[in-house]
DNA sequence: ATCACTAAGTTGAACGATCAAATAACGTTT
DNA sequence: AAACGTTATTTGATCGTTCAACTTAGTGAT
């Protein structure tokens, strides 16, 4: 038998196409009796509405685009995994779906926007990893494509809370500040920071948190600040230099770096009774070796991003509108390193 | 100005809509001169074809669905990341896009198929992690939905190479067999295997490879076979019991297990000069600690899956058809453990 | 009996592309 | 110059919905 459509179903039932459409999209408009009759016929015939026809008419695809970031490091990458998951589920709950695309660079990402909008109807985009002078947000704003970003718009001059596009971010600085505060409470004064080279927004923010905590405590430790590219070996080397400079504890911008640092402390037999290395992102590996780490509420962030984006898309009035800009607080996952853990992840 | 369509563009250019359509879809049919004129006008007007209208007419969405598996373990999860990436890129090259969805169980996955087919037009699905008695493949076949799976159809009675649906898989058994062979060559005879409880298809296949290698060498080692659920701690405990039983080397069904095993060997100071623990999947963490591991050609697998699936969808004749069933050989990434590595990942 | 209102259902007209068939333009051959 | 075969372009119909406007019937107030 031929594939069922609204018309074919309507004919066989003796009602109009619109009635069937109403059963699907606005059941309250149909008399319960006929509704049941139609619903039964739908199930019977295996009728499936054509999404294309609906999209053509309603001008909405219920599809959101998201870029799959290049795999950099299996350790930190796992948080992206969680994010993608939460995002998919949140979108699903609001009847949206996620369309993947991959791009090597930001420029490439913009090219992909163009391409995707040409061949696919996307209602909006989710951005991750915003940074200074981000070309992508500029392009999207200019072309009036709806989007929301995980990451605030980093700018030296403008207040992120007055930005034109919705965003959700985690207050990394508050996290490192809290972590540093904890180490201070435990009696450490020579607390180092291992982070990334300046300019990355999120990285600078994390460094600032560490600095703020020390300043508040009246401790001067600017010389205990190291900037390296991410990775376990780099973290170990950085920690070695910090130990040589007298550091007794470190806060790190990532778990990869922290894992290296932990290893450095252990191999120098400088491990105190209480945890003295704190990582960032609370990855599974951190949990496995008992590394304390700053945990981002990533699932919550994903839900908020979807909420704020779908709200923009639904075009509702501002009444009852969720906040367009959200800065979520991280939490500190405190752990006691396993007695054997951390010794020699990679020298 | 209003949004440009084929008709509005055609009018302003003094040509017919079909000519513009041809410029986009079959440029060779249009006189170079007019083609340039049209192309210029397209760029000028910022015209974007409506994907929905095209889909409605052509009855193809160029969209493939893929389920995002639950995050289980940051270590083994990273291979899924690579797979998803490669799949996205391969799809992109063939002008297909990937639509994500998540499902907690297989039953749930089938429900999602239903739902997705109702609200979204998907041309097909990519399945991962096939297993014995897989409900999903059965449902998809019954409803005549095109799909391809990463993972052969596991069955005790039927030959996977005569299965009705296309699949691509990696010959895990060949990998563990080769790995075991290498350990035999190095003089080990008491070689253990740490794998998962029977029934998982891929897991059983890996165990079989180990067994085949030992049988071929005339070694009997059935008592050195341990089945545990995946994880670093479980691997460590399993290795301890194997060491107690006299094992001098182990092959593992995953890097998580291998990491635990490496740790167990080190903490018992039983580390020989040559690597005696071999993992599976060649994850970034394995690379970081210098763990030898069986590497799946995951990018190649992804490309092959897309190729075979898109071919099915294009409906071309069997001539020039790629193989519907592909079993790819893994490779062994041999590494020398870092002197400090592996000591106490988690006892 | 009239009017206003709501509820239930119908109908014509889009939405914006592609397919298939028809026509126009053009150089070649007879 | 007529007939022919390509190539270039146009036209009519169609894909399957939803929107907006319309009919019809039923309810209750005036």
XYZ file of C-alpha atoms (C1' of nucleotides) in Angstrom, chain A residues 52 56 59 117-119 121, chain B residues 3-11 16-26 42 45-60, chain C residues 14-20, chain D residues 11-16:
57
model
C 9.693 18.479 5.367
C 8.128 24.279 4.698
C 9.336 27.770 8.671
C 22.177 27.250 6.332
C 22.239 26.545 2.622
C 21.610 22.847 2.708
C 17.289 24.382 7.788
C 13.691 36.811 1.631
C 14.776 35.694 -1.804
C 13.285 32.590 -3.368
C 13.756 30.926 -6.698
C 10.781 32.799 -8.105
C 11.731 36.251 -6.861
C 15.265 35.772 -8.127
C 14.039 34.511 -11.465
C 11.812 37.492 -11.986
C 12.813 31.012 -15.185
C 13.019 29.443 -11.746
C 14.155 26.161 -13.203
C 17.216 27.739 -14.749
C 18.305 28.967 -11.361
C 17.598 25.588 -9.896
C 19.780 24.120 -12.602
C 22.625 26.497 -11.879
C 22.609 25.127 -8.363
C 21.992 21.451 -9.000
C 23.130 20.793 -12.564
C 22.649 34.559 -6.009
C 20.881 38.668 -3.050
C 22.095 36.343 -0.331
C 19.662 33.774 -1.620
C 19.492 30.529 0.350
C 17.574 27.592 -0.971
C 14.922 26.235 1.358
C 16.031 22.843 2.505
C 12.502 21.981 3.537
C 11.079 22.612 0.085
C 13.834 20.584 -1.471
C 13.303 17.734 0.956
C 9.621 17.743 0.334
C 10.136 17.336 -3.373
C 13.159 15.035 -3.444
C 12.057 12.979 -0.466
C 15.507 12.948 0.994
C 0.132 29.165 0.239
C 5.166 27.423 1.655
C 9.591 26.866 -2.175
C 11.651 23.796 -4.321
C 12.234 19.677 -8.256
C 10.566 16.537 -11.871
C 8.986 15.579 -16.342
C 6.061 25.607 -18.130
C 2.698 22.882 -15.516
C 2.134 19.784 -11.945
C 3.360 18.117 -7.580
C 5.521 16.986 -2.866
C 2.367 17.107 2.248
